[in-house]
Short mmCIF file of C-alpha atoms in Angstrom, two decimals:
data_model
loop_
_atom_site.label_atom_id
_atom_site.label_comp_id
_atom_site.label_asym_id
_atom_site.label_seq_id
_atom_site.Cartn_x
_atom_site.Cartn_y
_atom_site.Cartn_z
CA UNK A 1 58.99 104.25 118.27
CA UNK A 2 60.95 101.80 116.84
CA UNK A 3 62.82 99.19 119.50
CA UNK A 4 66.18 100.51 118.60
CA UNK A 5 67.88 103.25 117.60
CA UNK A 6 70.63 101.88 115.16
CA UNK A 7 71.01 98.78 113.42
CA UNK A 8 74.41 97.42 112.44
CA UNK A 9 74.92 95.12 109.94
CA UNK A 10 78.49 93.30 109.95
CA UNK A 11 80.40 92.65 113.76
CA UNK A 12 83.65 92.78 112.17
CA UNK A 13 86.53 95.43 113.62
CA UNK A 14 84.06 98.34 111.88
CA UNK A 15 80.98 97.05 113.00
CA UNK A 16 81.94 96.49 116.49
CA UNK A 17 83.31 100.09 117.15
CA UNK A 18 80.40 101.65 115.47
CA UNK A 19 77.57 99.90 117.15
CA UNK A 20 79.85 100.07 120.46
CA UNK A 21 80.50 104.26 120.02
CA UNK A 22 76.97 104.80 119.41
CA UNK A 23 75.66 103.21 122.03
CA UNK A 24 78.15 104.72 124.68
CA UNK A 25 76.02 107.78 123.69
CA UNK A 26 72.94 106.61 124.77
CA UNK A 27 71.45 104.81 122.17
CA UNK A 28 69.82 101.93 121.53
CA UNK A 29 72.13 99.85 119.43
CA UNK A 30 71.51 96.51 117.62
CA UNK A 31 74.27 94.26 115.72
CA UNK A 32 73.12 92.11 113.65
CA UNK A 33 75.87 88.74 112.98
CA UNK A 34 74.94 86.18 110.44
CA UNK A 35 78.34 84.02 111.69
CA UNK A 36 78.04 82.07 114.91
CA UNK A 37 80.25 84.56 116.28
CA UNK A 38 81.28 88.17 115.81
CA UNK A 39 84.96 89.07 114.64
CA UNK A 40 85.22 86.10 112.98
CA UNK A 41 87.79 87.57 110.20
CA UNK A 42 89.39 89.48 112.68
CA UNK A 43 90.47 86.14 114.50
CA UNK A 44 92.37 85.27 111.66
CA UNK A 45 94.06 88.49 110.27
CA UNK A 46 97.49 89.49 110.43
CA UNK A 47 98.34 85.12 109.75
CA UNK A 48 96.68 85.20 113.40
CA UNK A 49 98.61 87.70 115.22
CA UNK A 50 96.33 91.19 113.66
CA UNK A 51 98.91 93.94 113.42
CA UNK A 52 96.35 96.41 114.58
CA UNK A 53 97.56 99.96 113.34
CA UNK A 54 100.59 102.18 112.21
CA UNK A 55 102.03 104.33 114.65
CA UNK A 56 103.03 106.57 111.18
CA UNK A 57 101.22 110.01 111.16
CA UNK A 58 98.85 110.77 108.57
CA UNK A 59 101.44 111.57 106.20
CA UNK A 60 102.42 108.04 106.13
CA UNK A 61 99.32 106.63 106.53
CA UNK A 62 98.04 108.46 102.73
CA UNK A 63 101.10 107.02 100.86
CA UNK A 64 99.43 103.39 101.71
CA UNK A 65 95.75 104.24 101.02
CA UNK A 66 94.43 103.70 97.46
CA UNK A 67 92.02 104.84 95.40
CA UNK A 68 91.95 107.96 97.32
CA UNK A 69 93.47 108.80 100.58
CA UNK A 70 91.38 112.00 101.07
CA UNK A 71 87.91 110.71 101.07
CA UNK A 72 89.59 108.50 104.52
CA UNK A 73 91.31 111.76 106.13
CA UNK A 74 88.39 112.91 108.15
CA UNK A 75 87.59 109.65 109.50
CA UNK A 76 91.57 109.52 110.68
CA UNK A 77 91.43 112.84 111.74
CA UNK A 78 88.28 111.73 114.17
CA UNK A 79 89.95 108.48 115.52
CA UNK A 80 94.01 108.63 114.94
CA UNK A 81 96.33 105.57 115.14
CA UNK A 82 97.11 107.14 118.39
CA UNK A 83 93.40 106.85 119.47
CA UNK A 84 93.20 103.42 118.47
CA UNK A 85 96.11 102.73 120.25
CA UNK A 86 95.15 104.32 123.28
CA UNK A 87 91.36 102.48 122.96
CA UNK A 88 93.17 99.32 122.76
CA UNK A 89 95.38 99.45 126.01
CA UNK A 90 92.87 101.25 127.95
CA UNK A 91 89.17 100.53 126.94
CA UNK A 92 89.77 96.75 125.58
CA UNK A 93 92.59 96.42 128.00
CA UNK A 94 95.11 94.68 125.13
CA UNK A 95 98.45 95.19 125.97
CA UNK A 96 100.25 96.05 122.56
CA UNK A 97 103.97 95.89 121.29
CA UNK A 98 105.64 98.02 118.27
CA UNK A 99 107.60 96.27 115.54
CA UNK A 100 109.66 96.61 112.77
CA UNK A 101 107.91 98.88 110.35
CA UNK A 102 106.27 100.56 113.28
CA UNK A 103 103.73 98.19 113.02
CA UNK A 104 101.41 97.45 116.34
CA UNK A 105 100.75 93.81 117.90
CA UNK A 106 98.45 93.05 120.91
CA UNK A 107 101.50 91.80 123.06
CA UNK A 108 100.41 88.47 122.91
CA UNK A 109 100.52 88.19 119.60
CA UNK A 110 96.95 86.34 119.35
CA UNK A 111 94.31 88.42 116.55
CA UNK A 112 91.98 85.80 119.24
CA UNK A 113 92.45 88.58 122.15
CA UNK A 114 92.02 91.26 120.13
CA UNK A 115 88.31 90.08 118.88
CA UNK A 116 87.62 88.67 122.08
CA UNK A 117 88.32 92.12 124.19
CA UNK A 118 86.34 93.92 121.35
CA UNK A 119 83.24 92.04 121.70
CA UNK A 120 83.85 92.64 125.35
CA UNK A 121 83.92 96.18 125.07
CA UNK A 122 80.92 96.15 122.60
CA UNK A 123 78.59 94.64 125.44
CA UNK A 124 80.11 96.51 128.49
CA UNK A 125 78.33 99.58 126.06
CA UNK A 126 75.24 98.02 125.98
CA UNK A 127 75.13 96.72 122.63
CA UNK A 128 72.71 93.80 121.83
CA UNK A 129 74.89 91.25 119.78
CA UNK A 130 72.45 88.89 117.85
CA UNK A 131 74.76 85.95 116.02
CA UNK A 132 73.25 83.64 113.20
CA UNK A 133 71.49 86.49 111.95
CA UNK A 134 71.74 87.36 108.67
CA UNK A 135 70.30 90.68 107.28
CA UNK A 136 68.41 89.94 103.50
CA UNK A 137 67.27 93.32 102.82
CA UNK A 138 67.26 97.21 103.53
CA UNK A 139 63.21 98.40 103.60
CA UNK A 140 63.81 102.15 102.25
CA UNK A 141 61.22 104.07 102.12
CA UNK A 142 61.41 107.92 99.96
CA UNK A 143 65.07 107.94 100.45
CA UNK A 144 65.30 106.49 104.32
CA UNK A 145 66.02 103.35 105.14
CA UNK A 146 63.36 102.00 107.48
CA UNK A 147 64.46 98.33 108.95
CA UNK A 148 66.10 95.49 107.86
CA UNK A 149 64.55 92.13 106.78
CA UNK A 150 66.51 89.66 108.99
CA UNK A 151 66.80 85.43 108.90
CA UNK A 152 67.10 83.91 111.94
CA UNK A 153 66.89 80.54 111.96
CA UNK A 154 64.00 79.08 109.93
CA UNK A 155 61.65 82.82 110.54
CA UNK A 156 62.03 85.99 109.00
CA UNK A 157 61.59 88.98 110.63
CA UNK A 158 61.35 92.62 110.16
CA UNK A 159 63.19 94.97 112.63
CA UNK A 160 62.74 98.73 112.58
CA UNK A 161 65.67 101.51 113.36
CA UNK A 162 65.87 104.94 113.00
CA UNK A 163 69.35 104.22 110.80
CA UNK A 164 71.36 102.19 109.61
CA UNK A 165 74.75 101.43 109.85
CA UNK A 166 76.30 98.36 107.01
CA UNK A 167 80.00 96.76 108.15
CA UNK A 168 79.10 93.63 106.09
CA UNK A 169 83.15 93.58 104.63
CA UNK A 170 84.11 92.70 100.78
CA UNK A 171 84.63 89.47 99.60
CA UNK A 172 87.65 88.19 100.96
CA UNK A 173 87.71 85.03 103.17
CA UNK A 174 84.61 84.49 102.16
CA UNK A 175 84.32 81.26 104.94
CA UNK A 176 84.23 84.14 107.60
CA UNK A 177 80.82 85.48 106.52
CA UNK A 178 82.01 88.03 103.74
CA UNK A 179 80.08 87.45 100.65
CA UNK A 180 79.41 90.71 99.34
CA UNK A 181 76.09 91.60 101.19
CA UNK A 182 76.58 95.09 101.60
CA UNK A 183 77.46 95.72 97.59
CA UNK A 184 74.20 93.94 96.63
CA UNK A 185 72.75 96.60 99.20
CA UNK A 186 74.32 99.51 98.27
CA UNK A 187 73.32 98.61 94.21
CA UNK A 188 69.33 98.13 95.34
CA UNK A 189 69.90 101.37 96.75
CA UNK A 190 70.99 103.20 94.18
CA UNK A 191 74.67 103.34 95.15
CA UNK A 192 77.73 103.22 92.59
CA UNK A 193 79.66 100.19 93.06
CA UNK A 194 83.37 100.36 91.58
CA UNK A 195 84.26 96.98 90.33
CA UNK A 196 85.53 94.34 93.16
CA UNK A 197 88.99 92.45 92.80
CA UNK A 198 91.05 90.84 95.23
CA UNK A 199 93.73 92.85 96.86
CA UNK A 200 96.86 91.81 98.80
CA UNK A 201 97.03 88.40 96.87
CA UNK A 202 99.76 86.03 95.55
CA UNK A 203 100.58 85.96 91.75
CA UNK A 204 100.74 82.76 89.82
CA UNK A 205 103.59 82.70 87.69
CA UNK A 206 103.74 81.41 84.37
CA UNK A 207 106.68 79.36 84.77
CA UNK A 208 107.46 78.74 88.16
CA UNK A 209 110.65 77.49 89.56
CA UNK A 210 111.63 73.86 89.92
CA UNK A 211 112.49 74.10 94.02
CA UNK A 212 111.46 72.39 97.15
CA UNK A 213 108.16 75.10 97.25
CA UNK A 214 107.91 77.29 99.86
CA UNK A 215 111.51 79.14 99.85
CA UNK A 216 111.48 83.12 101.59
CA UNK A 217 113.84 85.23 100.17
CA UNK A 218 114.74 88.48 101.94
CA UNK A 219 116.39 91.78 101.24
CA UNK A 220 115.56 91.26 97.94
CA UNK A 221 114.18 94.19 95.01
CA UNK A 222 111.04 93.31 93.19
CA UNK A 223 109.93 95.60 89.88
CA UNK A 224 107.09 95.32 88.62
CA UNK A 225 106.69 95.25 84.31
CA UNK A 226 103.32 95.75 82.76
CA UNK A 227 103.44 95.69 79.29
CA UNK A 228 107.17 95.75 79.45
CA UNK A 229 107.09 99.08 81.51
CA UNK A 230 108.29 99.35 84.73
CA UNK A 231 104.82 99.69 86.96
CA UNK A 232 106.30 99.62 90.88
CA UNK A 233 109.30 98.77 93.05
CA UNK A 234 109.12 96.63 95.93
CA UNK A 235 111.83 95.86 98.48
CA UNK A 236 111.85 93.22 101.54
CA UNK A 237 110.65 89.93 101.92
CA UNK A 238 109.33 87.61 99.20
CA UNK A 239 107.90 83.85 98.96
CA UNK A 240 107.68 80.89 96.15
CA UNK A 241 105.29 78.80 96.72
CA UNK A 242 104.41 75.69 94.57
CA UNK A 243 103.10 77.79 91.63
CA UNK A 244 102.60 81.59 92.75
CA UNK A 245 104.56 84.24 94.59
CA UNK A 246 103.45 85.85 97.77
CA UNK A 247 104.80 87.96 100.72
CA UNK A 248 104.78 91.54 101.65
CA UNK A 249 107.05 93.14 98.23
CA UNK A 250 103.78 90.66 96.47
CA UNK A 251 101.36 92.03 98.22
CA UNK A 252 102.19 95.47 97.85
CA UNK A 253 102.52 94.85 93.91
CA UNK A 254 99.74 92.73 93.66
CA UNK A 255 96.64 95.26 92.92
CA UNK A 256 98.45 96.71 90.02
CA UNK A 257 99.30 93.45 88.69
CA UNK A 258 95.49 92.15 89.00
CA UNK A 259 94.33 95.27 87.48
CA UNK A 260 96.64 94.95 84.22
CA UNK A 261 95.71 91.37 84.24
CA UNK A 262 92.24 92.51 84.12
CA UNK A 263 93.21 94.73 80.55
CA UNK A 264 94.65 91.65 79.05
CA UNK A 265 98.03 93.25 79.79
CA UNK A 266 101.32 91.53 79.75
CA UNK A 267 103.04 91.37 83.40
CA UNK A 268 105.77 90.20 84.94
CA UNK A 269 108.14 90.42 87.94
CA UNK A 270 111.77 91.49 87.83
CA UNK A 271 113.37 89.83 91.13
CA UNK A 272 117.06 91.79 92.01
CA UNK A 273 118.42 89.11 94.50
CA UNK A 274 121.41 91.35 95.42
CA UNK A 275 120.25 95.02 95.00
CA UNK A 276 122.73 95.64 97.52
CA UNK A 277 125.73 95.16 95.04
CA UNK A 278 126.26 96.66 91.76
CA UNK A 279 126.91 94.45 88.87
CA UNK A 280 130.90 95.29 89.19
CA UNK A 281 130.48 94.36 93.06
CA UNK A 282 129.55 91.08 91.76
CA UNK A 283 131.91 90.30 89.49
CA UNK A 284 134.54 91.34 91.72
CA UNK A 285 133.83 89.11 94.86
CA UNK A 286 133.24 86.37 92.36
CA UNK A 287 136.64 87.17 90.98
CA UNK A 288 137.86 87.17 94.88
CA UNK A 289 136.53 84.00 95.43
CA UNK A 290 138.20 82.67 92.63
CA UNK A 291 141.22 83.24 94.40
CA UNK A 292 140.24 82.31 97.75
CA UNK A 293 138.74 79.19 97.42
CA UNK A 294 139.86 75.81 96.09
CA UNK A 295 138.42 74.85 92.68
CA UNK A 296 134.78 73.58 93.06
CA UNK A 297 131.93 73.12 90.81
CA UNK A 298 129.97 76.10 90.09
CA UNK A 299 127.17 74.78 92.17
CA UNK A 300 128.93 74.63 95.19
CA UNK A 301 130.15 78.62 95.02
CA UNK A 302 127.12 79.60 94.28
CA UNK A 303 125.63 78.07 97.65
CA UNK A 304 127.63 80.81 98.86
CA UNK A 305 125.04 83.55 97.47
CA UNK A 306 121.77 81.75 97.42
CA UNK A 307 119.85 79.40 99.05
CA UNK A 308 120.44 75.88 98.13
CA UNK A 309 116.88 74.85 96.54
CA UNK A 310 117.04 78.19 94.18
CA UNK A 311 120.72 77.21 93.05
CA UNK A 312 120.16 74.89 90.36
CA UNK A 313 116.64 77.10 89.02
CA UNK A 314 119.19 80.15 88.64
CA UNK A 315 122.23 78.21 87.12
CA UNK A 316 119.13 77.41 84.52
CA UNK A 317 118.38 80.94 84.09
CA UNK A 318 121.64 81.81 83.07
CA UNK A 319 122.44 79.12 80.79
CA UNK A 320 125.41 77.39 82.79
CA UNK A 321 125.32 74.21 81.85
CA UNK A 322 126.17 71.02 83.71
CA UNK A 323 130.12 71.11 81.84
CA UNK A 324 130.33 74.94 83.21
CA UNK A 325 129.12 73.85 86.72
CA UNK A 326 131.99 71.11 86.94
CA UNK A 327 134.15 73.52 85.27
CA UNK A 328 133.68 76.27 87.98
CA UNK A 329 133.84 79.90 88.33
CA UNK A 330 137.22 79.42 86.78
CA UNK A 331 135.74 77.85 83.59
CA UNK A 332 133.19 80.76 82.83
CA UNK A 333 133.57 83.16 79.96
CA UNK A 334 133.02 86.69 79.62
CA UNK A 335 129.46 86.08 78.42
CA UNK A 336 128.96 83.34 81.00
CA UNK A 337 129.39 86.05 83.81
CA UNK A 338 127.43 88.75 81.98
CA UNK A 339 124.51 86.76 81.96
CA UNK A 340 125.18 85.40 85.76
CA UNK A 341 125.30 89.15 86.99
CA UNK A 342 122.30 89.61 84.74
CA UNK A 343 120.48 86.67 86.31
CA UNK A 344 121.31 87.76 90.04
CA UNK A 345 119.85 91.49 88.99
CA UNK A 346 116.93 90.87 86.17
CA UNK A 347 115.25 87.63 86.66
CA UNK A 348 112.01 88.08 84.82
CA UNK A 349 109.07 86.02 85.82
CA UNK A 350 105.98 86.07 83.69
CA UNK A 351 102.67 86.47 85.65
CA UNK A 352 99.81 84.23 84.76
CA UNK A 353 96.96 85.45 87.04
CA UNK A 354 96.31 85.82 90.67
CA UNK A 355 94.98 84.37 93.79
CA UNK A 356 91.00 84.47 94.45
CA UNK A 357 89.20 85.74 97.04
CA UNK A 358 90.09 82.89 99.59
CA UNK A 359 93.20 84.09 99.72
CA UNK A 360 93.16 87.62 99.64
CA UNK A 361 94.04 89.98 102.67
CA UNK A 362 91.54 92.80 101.49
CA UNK A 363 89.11 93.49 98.45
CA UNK A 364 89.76 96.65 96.39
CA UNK A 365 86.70 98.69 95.24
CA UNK A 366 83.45 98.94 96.34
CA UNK A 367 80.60 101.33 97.40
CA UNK A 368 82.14 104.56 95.84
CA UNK A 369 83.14 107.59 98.07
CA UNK A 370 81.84 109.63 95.73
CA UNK A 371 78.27 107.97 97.45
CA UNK A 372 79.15 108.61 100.70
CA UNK A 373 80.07 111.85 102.72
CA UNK A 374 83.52 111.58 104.38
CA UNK A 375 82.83 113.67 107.30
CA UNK A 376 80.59 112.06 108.80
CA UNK A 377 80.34 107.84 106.76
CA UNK A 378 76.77 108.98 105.64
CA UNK A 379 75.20 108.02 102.79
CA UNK A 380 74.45 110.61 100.09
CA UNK A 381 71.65 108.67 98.42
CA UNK A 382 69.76 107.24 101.92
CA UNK A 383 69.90 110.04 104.47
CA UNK A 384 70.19 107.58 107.53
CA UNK A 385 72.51 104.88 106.24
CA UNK A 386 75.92 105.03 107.41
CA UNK A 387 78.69 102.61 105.81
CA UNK A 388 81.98 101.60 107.43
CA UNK A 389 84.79 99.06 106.69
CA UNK A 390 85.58 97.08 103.60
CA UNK A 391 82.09 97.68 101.64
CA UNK A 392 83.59 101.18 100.80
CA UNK A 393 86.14 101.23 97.88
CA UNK A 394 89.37 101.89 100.27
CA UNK A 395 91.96 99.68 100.91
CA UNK A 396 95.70 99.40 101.74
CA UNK A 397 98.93 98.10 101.92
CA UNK A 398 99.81 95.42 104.43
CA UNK A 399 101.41 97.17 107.96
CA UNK A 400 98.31 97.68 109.74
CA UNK A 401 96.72 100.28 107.39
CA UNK A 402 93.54 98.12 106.56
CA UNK A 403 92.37 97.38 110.14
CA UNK A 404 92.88 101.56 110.59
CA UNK A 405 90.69 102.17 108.14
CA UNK A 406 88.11 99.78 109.29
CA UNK A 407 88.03 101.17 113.08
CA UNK A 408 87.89 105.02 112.18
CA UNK A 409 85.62 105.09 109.64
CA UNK A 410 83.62 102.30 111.88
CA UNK A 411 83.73 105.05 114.69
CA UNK A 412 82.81 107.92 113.01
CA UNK A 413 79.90 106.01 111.13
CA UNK A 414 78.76 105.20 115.11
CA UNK A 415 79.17 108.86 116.09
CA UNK A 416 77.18 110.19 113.06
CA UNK A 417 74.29 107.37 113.43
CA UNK A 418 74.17 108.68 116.79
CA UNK A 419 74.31 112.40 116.12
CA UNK A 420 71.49 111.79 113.60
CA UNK A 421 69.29 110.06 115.64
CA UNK A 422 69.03 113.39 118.18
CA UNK A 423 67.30 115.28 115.53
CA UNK A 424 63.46 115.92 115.87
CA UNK A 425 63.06 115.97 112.01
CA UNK A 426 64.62 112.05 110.75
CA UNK A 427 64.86 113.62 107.08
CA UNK A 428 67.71 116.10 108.22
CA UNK A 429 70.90 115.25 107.27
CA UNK A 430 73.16 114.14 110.01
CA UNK A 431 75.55 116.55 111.27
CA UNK A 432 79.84 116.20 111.50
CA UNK A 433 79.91 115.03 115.35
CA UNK A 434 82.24 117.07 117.26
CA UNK A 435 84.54 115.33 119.33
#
């Protein structure tokens, strides 16, 4: 008999909870780190604050979840938001806060506590954590997988399980251990791999503008034009930074934009800085102003609707020219305000390409769900390899929807390695736990 039950590759937020649920039912549960600590992404997400979950129901949750929200419903259906949420505050003991966009915070507003009361948790199960260990290989043997191949420190060594669970993540933040080592996996395997790309990234632009870089707008409307077509809408927050865009209306945007980049397609951003006012609201409070304020160069009224650094850029935009500015909003013609109200609603920014995978939040695509069975995170291909987390090809908008999927299906891989490992006869499939 083989020294433990279940190997898991990967001690990120999926890896944890699987090795951690699978050992709370008795078995005998490695996890295998090749970082010199586990959660070492998770310390980091969320811009170091890790906005955990959604308290949305599932509804909510499948408008966020791309390619296909479906193959993630039974692992949501097995562990909720609200059982995430209730795991947190009373098996991790993390006190956690709601905010805007129902959006869920450890209280303290450190992604450190988070990791650090989920590696807790782990052990308290009886987990063995092994850290600068890093997995080289799957040994499969007539469709099972038999051990892993594992460097640790200058020996290599072959450990043996009765299955397999891979967490390994995608490729973003590649500095916190995730290279990728579960797609080379899956592919040696026979797995389908859809094609990798960062997700949740910033945008270069083609021209970006000349301002004191970086400058947040808010409540502003972002539309997104591929090949001239309008592709998405985006409302909220948005950031320039020397020579990109980024924020959560870019972030939500951004896979569709790398994807048409991809096809050699044309894109660009339409920003609406006032989609609160129609274009005859405009011209009427300009008009008012007109009247209520003493004559002043253009410039100066126009500090009155945007920020300072993005005045002069936009006065560019809309051809007003240094003899309109001292002139004022007196001074401007009928075309001179057309193509101000046109500036404030349909400022087009060509997009030249997109952040790499340093930067991005998430990676998009991966080991297929068509590979794996959604009811219980087995593969179809190896009958006792269970995948969890960012090697599968899900992924989601920013509000907390990533980290969900990386828990449930990281619990209901644990459950399933678990289930399969009480049956006399390996080769039978595992079973759907019950739970």
């Amino acid at each position: 008999m083989p020294p433990f039950d279940i190997i898991t590759t990967g001690a990120g937020p999926a890896g944890l909870l699987a090795a951690g649920e699978a050992a709370r039912r008795g078995r005998r549960v490695l996890l295998l780190e090749k970082m010199e600590k586990p959660a070492r992404k998770l310390r980091i997400t969320g811009k170091g604050r890790c906005n955990i979950t959604n308290t949305g129901d599932w509804s909510a949750f499948e408008a966020h979840i791309f390619p296909a929200a479906r193959s993630f419903r039974p692992a949501f259906m097995h562990f909720p938001n609200t059982a995430l949420i209730r795991f947190m505050e009373e098996e991790a003991g993390v006190p956690l806060i709601e905010e805007r966009g129902r959006r869920i915070f450890p209280r303290s507003s450190r992604a450190q506590d988070v990791a650090d009361a989920l590696v807790r948790w782990t052990k308290r199960q009886g987990v063995t954590i092994r850290c600068h260990a890093e997995v080289t290989r799957l040994l499969v043997d007539r469709r099972r997988a038999t051990a892993v191949e594992v460097r640790l420190d200058r020996r290599t060594e072959i450990i043996a399980a009765r299955a397999l669970i891979v967490a390994t993540g995608g490729l973003s933040y590649p500095a916190t251990g995730s290279t990728g080592d579960g797609y080379r996996w899956a592919e040696t395997t026979g797995h389908t791999i859809t094609p990798t790309r960062p997700a949740l990234v910033a945008l270069a632009l083609v021209e970006p503008p000349a301002i004191a870089a970086p400058l947040t707008l808010r409540n502003v409307a972002l539309t997104l034009l591929i090949d001239g077509r309008e592709a998405g809408e985006e409302g909220g927050e948005m950031t320039f930074t020397a020579a990109a865009v980024e924020g959560p209306t870019i972030l939500r945007l951004s896979l569709r934009a790398v994807d048409a980049l991809r096809q050699e397609k044309k894109v660009a951003l339409r920003l609406n800085l006032k989609p609160a006012l129609s274009p005859r609201q405009i011209v009427r409070r300009l008009e008012r102003e007109e009247r209520e304020y003493a004559p002043a160069p253009l410039a100066a009224a126009l500090r009155r609707w945007l920020p300072a650094p993005l005045v002069a850029p936009f006065m560019a935009q809309a051809r007003l020219t240094s003899a309109k500015n001292a002139a004022g909003l007196a001074g401007l013609t009928e075309s001179d305000r057309a193509r101000l109200v046109r500036t404030f609603h349909e400022w087009e920014f060509p997009v030249a390409g997109y952040g790499g995978y340093d930067r991005a939040v998430v990676t998009a695509g991966g080991v297929s769900m068509k590979d794996i069975d959604p009811k219980t995170m087995r593969s179809r291909t190896i009958e006792n390899l269970f995948w969890a987390g960012e090697t599968l090809d899900l992924n989601a908008d920013t509000g907390g929807y990533n980290l969900q999927i990386a828990f449930s299906t990281g619990y209901l891989a644990g459950l399933s390695a678990a289930a399969a490992c009480e049956l006399p006869d390996a080769n039978v499939p595992a079973r759907a736990p019950a739970d």
